[in-house]
Coordinates of N, CA and C in Angstrom, one line a residue:
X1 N 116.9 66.0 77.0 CA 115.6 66.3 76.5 C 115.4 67.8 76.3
X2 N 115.2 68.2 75.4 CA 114.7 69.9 75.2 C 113.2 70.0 75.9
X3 N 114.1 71.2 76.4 CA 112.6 72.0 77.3 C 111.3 72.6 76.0
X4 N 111.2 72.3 74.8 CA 110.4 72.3 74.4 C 109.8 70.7 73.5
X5 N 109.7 69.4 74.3 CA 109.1 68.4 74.2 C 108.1 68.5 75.5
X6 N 107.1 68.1 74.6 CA 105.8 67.7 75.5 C 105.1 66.1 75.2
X7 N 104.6 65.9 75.7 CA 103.9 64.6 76.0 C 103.4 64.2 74.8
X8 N 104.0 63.5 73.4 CA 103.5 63.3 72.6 C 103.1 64.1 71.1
X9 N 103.8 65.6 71.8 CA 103.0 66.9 71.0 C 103.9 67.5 70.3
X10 N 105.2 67.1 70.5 CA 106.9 67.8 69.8 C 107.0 68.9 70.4
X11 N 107.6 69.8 69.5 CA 107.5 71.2 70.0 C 106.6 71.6 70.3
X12 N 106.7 72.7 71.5 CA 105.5 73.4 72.1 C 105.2 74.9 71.0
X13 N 104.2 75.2 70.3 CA 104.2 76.1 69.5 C 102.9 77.5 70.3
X14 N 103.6 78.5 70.4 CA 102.8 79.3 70.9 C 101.7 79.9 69.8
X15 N 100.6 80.7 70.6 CA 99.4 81.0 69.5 C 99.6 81.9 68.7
X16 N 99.1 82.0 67.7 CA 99.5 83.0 66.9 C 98.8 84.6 67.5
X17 N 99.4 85.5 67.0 CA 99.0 86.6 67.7 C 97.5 86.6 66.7
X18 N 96.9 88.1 66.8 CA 95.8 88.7 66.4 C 96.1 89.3 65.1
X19 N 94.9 89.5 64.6 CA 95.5 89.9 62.7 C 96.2 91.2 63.3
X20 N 96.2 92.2 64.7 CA 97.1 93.4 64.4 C 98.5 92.9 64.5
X21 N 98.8 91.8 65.1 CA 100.1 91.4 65.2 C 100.3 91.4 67.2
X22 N 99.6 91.5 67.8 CA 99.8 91.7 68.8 C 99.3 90.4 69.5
X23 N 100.3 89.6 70.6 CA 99.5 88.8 71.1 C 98.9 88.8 72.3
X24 N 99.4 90.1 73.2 CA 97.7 90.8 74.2 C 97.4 92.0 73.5
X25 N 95.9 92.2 73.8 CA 95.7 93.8 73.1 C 94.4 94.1 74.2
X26 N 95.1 95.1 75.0 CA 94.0 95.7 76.3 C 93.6 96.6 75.3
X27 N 92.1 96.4 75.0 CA 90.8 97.4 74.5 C 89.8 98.2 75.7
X28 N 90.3 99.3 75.7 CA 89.7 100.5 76.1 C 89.1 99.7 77.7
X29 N 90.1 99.7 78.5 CA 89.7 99.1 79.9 C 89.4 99.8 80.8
X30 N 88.4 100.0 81.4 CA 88.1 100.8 82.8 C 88.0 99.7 84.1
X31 N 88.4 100.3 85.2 CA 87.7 99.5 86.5 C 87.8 100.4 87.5
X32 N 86.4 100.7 87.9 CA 86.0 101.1 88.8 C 85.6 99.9 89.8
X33 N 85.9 100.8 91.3 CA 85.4 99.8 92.3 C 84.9 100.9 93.2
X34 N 83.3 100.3 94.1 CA 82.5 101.2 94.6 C 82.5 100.9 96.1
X35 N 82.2 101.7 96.9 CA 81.6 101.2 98.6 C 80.9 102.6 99.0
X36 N 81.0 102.3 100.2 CA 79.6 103.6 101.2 C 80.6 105.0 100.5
X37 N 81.4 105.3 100.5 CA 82.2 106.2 100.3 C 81.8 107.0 98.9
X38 N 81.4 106.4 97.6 CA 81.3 106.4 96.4 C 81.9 105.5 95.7
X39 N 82.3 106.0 93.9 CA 82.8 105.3 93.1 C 84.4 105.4 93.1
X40 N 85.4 104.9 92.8 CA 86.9 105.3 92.4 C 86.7 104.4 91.1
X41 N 87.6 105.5 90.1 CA 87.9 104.7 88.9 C 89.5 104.9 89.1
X42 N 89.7 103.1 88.9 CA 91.2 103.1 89.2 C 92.1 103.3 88.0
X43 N 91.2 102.5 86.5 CA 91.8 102.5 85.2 C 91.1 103.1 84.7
X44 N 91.3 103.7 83.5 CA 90.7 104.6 83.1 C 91.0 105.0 81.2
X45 N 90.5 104.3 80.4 CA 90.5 104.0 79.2 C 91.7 103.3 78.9
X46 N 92.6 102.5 79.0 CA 93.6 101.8 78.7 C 93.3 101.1 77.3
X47 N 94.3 101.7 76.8 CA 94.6 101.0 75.2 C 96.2 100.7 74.5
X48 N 96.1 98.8 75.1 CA 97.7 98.8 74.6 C 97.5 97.7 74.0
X49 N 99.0 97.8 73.3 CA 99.0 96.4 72.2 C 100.3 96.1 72.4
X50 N 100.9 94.4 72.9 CA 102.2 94.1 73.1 C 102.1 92.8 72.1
X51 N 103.7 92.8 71.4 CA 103.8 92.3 70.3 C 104.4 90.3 71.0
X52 N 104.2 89.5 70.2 CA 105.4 88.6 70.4 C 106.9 88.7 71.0
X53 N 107.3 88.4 71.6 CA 108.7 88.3 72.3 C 109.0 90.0 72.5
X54 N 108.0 91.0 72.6 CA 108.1 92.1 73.6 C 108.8 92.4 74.9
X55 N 109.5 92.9 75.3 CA 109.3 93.0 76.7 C 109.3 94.5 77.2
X56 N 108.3 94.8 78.3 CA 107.5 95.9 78.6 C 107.6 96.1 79.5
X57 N 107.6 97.1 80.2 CA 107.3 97.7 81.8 C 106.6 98.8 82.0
X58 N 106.0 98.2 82.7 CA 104.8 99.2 83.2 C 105.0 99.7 84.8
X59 N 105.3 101.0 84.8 CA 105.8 101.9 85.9 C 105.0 103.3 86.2
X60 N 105.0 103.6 87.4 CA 104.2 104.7 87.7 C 104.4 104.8 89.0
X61 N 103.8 105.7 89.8 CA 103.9 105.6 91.4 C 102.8 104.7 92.2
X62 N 103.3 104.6 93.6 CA 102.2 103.5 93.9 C 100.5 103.8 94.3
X63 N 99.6 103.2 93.7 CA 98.3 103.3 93.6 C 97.5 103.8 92.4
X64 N 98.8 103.9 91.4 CA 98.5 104.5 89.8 C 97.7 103.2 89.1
X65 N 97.3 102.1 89.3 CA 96.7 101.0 88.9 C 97.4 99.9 87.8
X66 N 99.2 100.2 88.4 CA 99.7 99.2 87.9 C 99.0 98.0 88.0
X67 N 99.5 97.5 89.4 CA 99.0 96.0 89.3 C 97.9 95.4 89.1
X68 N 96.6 96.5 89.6 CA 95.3 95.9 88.3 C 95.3 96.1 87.2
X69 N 95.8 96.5 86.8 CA 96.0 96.5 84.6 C 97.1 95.2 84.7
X70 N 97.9 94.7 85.6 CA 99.2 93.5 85.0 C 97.3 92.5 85.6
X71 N 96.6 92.3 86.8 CA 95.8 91.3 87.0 C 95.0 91.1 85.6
X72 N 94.4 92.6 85.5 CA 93.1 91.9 84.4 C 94.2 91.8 83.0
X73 N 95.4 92.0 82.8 CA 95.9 91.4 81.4 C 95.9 89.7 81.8
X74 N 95.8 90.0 82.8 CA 96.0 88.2 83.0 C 94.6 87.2 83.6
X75 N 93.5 88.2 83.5 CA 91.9 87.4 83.6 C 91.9 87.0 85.2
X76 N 92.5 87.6 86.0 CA 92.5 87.1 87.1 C 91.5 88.4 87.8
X77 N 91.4 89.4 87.4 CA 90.3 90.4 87.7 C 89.5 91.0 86.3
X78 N 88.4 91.4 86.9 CA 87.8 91.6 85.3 C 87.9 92.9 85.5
X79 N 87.8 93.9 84.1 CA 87.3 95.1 84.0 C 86.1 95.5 84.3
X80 N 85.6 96.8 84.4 CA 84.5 97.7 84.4 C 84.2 97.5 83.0
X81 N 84.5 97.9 82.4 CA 84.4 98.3 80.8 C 85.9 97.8 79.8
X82 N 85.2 97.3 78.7 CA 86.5 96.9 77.8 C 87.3 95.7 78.4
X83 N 87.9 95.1 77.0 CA 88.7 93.5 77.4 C 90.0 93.3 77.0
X84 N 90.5 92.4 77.1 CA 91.6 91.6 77.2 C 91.7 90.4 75.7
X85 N 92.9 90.8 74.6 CA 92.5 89.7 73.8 C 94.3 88.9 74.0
X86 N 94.4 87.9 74.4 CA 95.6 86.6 74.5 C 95.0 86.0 73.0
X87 N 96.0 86.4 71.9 CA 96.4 85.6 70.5 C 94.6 86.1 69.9
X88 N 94.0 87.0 70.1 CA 92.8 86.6 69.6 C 91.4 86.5 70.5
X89 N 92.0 85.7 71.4 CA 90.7 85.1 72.2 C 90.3 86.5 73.5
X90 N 89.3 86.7 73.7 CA 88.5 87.5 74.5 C 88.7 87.1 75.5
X91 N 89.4 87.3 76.8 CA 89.5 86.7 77.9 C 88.0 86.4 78.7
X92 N 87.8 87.6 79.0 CA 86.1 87.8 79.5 C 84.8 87.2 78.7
X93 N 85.1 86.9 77.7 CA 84.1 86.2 77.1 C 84.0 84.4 77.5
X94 N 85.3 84.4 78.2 CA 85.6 82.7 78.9 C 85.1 83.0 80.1
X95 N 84.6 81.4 80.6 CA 84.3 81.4 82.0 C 85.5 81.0 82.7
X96 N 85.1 81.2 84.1 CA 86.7 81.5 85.1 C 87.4 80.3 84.7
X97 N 86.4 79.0 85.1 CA 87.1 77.7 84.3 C 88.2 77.8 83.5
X98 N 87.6 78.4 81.9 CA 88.5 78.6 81.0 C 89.4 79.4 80.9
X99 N 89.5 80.9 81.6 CA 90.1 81.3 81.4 C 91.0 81.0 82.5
X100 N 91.0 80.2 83.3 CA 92.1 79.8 84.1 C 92.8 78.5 83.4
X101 N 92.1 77.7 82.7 CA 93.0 76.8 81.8 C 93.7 77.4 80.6
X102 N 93.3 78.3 80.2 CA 93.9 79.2 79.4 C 95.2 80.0 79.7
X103 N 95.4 80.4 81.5 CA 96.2 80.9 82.0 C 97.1 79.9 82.0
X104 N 96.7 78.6 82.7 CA 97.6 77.8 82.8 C 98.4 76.8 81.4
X105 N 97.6 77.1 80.5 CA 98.9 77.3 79.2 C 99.4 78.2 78.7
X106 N 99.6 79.5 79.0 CA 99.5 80.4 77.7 C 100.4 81.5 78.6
X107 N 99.9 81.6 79.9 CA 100.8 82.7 81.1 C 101.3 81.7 82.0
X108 N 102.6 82.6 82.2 CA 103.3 82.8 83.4 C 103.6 83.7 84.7
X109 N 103.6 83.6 85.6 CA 103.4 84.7 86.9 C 104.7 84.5 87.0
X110 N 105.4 85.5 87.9 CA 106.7 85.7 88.7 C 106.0 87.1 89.8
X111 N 106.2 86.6 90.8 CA 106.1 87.8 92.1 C 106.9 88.0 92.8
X112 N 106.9 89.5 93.4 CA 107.7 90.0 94.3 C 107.7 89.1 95.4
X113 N 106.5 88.3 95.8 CA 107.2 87.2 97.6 C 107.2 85.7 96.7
X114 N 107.6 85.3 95.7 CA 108.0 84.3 95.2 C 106.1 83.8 95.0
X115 N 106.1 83.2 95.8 CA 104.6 82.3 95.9 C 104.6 80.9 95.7
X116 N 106.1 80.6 96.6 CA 106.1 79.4 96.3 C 105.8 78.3 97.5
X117 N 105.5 76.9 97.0 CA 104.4 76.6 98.1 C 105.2 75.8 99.2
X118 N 105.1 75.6 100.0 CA 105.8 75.6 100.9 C 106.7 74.5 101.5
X119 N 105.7 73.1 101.2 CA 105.4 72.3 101.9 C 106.1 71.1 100.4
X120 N 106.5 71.6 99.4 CA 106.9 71.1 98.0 C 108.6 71.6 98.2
X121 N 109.4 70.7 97.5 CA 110.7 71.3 97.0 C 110.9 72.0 96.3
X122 N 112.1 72.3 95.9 CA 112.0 73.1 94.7 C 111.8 72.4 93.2
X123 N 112.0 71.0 93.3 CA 111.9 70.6 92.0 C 110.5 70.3 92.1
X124 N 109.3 70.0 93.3 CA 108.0 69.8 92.9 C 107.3 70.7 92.6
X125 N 108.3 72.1 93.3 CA 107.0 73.5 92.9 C 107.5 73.6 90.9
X126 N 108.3 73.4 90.8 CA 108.1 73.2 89.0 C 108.2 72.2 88.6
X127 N 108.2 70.9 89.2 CA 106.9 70.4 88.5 C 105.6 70.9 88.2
X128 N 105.2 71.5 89.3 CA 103.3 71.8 89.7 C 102.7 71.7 88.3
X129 N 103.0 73.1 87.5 CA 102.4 73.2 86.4 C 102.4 72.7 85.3
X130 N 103.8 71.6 85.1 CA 103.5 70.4 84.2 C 102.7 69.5 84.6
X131 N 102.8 68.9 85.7 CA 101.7 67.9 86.3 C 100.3 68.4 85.8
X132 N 100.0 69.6 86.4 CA 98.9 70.0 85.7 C 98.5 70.1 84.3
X133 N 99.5 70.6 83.5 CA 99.2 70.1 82.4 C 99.5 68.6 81.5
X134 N 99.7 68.0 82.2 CA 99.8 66.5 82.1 C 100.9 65.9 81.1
X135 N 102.0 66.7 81.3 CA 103.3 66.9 80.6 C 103.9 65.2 81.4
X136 N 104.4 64.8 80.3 CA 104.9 62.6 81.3 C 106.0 62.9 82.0
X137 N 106.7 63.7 80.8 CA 108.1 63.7 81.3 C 108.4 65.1 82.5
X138 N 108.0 65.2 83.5 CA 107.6 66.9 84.4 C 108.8 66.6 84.9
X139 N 109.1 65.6 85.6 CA 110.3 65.5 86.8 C 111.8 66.0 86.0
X140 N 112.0 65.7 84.4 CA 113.4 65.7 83.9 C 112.8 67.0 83.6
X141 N 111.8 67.5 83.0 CA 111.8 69.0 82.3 C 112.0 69.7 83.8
X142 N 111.4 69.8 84.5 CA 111.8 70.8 85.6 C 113.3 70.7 86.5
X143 N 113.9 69.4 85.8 CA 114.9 69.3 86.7 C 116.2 70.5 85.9
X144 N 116.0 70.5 84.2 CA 116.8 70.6 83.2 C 116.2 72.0 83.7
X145 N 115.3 72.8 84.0 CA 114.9 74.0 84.1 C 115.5 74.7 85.2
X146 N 115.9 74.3 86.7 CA 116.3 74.1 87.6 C 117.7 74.2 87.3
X147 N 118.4 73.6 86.8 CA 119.9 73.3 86.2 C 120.2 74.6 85.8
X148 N 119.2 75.1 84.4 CA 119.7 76.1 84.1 C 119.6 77.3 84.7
X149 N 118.7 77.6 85.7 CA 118.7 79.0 86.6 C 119.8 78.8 87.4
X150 N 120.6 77.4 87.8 CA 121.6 77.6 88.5 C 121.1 76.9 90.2
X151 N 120.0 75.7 90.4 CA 120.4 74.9 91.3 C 120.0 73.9 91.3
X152 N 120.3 73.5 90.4 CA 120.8 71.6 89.9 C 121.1 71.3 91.1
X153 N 121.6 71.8 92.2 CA 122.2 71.3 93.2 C 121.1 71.1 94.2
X154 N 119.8 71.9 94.2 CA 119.1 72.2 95.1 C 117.9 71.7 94.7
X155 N 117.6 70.6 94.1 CA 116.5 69.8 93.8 C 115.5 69.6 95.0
X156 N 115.9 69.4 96.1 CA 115.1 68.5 97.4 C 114.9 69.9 98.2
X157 N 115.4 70.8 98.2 CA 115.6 71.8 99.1 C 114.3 72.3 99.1
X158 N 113.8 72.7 100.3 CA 112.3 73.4 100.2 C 112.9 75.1 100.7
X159 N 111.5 75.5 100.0 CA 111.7 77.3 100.1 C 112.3 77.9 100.9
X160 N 111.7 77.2 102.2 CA 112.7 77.6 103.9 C 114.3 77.9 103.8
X161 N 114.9 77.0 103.2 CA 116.1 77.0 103.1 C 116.7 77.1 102.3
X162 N 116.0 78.3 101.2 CA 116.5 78.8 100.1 C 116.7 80.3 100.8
X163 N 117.4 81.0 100.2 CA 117.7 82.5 100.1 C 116.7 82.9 99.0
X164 N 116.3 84.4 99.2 CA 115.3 85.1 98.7 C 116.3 84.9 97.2
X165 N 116.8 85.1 96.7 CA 117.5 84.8 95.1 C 116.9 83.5 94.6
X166 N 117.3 82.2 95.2 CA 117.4 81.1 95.4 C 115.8 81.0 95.3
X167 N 114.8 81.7 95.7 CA 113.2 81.4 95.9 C 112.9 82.2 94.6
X168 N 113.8 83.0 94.2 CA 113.2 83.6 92.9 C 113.9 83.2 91.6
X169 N 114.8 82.0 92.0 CA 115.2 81.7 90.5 C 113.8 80.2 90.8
X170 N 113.9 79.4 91.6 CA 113.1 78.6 91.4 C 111.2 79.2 90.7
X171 N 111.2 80.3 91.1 CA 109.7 81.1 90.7 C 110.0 81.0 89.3
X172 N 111.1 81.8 89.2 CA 111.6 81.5 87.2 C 111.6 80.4 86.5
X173 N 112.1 79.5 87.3 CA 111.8 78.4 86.5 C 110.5 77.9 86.2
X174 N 109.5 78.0 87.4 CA 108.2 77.8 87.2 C 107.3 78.0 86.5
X175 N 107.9 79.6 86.3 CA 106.7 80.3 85.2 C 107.3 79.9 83.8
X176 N 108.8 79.6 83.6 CA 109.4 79.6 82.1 C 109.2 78.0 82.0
X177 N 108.6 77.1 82.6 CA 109.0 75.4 81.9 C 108.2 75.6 81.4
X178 N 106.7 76.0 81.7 CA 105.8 75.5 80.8 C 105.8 76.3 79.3
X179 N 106.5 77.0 78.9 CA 107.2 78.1 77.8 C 106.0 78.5 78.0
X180 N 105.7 79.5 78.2 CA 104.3 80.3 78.5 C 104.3 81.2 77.1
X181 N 103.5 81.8 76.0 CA 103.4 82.7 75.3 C 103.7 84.2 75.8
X182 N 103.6 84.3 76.9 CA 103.1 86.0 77.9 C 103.3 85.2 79.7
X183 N 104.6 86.1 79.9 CA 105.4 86.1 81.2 C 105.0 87.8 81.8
X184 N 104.3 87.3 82.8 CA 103.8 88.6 83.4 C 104.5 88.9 85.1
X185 N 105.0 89.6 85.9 CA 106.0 89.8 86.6 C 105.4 90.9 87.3
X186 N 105.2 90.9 88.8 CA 104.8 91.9 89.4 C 106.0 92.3 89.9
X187 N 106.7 93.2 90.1 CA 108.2 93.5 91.2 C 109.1 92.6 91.3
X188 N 109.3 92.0 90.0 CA 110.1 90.7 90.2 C 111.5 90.5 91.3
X189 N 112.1 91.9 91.1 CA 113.1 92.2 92.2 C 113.1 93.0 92.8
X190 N 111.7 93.1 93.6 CA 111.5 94.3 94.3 C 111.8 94.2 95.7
X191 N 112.1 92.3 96.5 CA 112.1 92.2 97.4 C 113.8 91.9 97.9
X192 N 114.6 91.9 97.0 CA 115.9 91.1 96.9 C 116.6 92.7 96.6
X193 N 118.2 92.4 97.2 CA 119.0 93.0 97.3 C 119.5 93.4 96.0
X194 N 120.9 94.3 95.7 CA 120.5 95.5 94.3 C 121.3 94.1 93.5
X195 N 122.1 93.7 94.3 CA 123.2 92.4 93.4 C 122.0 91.1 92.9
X196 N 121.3 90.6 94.1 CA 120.6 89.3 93.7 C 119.7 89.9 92.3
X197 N 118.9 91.1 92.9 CA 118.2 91.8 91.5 C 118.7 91.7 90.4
X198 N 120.1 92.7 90.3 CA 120.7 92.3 89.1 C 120.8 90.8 88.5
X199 N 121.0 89.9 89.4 CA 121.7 88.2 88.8 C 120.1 88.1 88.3
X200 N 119.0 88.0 88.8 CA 117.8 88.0 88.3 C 117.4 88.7 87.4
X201 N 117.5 89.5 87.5 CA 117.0 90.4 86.0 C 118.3 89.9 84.7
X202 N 118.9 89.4 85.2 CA 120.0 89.1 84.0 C 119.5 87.7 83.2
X203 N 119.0 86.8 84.4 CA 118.6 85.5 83.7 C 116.9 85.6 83.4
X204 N 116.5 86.8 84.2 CA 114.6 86.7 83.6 C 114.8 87.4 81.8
X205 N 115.8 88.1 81.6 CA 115.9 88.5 80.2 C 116.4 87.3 79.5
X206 N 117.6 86.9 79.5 CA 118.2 85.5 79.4 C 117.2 84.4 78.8
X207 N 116.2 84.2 79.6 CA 115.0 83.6 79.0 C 114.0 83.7 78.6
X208 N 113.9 84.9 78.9 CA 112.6 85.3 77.9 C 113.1 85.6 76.2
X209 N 114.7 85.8 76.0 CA 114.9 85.4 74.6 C 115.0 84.4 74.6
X210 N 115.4 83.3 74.8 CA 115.5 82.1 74.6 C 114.3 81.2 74.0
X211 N 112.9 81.6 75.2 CA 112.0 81.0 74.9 C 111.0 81.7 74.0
X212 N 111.5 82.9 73.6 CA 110.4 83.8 72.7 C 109.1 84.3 73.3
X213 N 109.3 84.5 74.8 CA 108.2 85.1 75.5 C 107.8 86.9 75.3
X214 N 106.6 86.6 75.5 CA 106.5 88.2 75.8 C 106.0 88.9 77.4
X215 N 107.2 89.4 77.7 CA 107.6 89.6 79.1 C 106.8 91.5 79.8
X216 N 106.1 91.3 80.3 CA 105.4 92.2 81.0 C 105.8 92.6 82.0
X217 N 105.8 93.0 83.1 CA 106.3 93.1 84.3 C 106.1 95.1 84.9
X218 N 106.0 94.7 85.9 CA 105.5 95.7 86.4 C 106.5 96.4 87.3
X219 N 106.9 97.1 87.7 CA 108.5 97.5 88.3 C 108.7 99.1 88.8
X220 N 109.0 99.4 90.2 CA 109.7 100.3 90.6 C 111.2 101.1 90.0
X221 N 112.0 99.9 90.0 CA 113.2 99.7 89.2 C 113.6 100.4 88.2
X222 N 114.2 101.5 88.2 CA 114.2 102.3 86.6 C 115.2 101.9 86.0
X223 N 116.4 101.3 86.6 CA 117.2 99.9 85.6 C 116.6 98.8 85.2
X224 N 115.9 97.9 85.6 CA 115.0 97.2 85.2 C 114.4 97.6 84.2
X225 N 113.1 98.8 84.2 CA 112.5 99.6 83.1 C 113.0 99.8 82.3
X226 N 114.8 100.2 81.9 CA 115.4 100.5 80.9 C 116.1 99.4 80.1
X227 N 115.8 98.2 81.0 CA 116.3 97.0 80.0 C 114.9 96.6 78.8
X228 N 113.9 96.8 78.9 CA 112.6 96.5 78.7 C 112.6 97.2 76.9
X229 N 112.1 96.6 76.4 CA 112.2 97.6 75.2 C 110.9 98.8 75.0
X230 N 110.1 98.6 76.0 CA 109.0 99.4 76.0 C 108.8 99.9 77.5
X231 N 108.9 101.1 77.8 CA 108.5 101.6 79.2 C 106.9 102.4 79.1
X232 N 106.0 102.0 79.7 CA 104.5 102.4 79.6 C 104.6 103.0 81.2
X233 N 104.3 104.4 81.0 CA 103.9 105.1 82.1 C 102.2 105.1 82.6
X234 N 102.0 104.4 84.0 CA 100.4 104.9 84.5 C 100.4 106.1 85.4
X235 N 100.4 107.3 84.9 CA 99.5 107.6 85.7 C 98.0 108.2 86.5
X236 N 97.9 108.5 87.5 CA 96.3 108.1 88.2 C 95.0 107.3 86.8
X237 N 95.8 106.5 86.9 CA 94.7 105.1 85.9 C 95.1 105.1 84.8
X238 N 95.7 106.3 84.2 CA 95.8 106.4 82.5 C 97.4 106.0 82.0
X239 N 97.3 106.1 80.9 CA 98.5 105.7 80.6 C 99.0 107.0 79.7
X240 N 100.5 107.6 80.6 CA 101.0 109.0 80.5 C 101.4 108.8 78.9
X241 N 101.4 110.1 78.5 CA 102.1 110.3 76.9 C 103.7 110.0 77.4
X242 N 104.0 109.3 75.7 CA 105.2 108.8 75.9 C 106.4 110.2 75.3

């Protein structure tokens, strides 16, 4: 069965981008956050545009507001000022509801500590997100997905007794069954050794051509950064001349 059959639907077809051609476009983003102390603005006019099957890295030193520009591209934090458009649609104009159903077709996560659940194997934590999306056939698509990161063998195995590689190809698989439009990556190999990294970064590229994603990712890694076809520098909130 091809990993792009769904329940009745054929191929999975991703959304069309926006008339600029871009399928996220961060519009003029601020976020400030306040306490007894005063205000901190952490972003600070952000204006980017990533294309279909792009892949990006976003790099800076730590507390430059990487990872809140990778959250609010992904509606999981909102801005101060300015939005978020996925194919067109205004993220912030959705309520959390939506824009979390919207995540859950359209994005994919990958994290630095995996985030995988615990108490599930590795073939149920990719299931998760087809079940959720009420995909019939979940068990064969995540098993074929599984196969191909390389543990066909390790279907029943729970996280415990995976190796930190082994907990990050199963995360890959997770985020890539449901072919997500926009694969977003905080430190994908920031926790794994320079060899597992590399075997990882070899198959997170690997499949993001395969499946025509557009891959984001956030990264210390300046080998990582240089596989990317776009390196976006933050820094203190802005985004440095290139």
């Amino acid at each position: 069965m091809s990993l792009t059959d769904r329940a009745g639907t054929g191929p999975a077809v991703h959304p069309a981008a926006d008339g600029g051609g871009a399928i996220i476009a961060v519009e003029h983003v601020f976020k400030t956050v306040s306490d007894s102390t005063g205000t901190l603005t952490i972003l600070r006019d952000i204006d980017l545009r990533f294309a279909p099957r792009e892949t990006a890295a976003i790099v800076g030193a730590s507390g430059s507001g990487k990872s809140t520009l990778l959250s609010i591209i992904a509606g999981l934090d909102t801005p101060s000022q300015g939005t978020v458009r996925l194919a067109g649609q205004d993220l912030f104009a959705l309520s959390e509801d939506e824009r979390a159903a919207l995540r859950a077709r359209q994005i994919g996560f990958v994290f630095q500590s995996f985030q995988l659940m615990a108490h599930m194997s590795a073939l149920e934590n990719v299931m998760l997100p087809l079940e959720l999306a009420g995909v019939r056939q979940a068990r064969a698509q995540a098993a074929q997905m599984l196969e191909r990161v390389g543990l066909g063998q390790r279907l029943g195995h729970y996280p415990r007794v995976l190796s930190g590689g082994e907990q990050q190809r199963v995360a890959l698989a997770r985020a890539f069954v449901v072919e997500p439009a926009v694969l977003l990556a905080d430190e994908p190999t920031g926790s794994l050794d320079f060899a597992t990294g590399e075997t990882i970064m070899n198959l997170m590229m690997a499949l993001n051509q395969e499946l025509g994603t557009t891959l984001i990712l956030v990264t210390h890694d300046p080998h990582l950064a240089a596989r990317c076809h776009r390196r976006i520098t933050i820094e203190a909130g802005r985004v440095a001349p290139s």
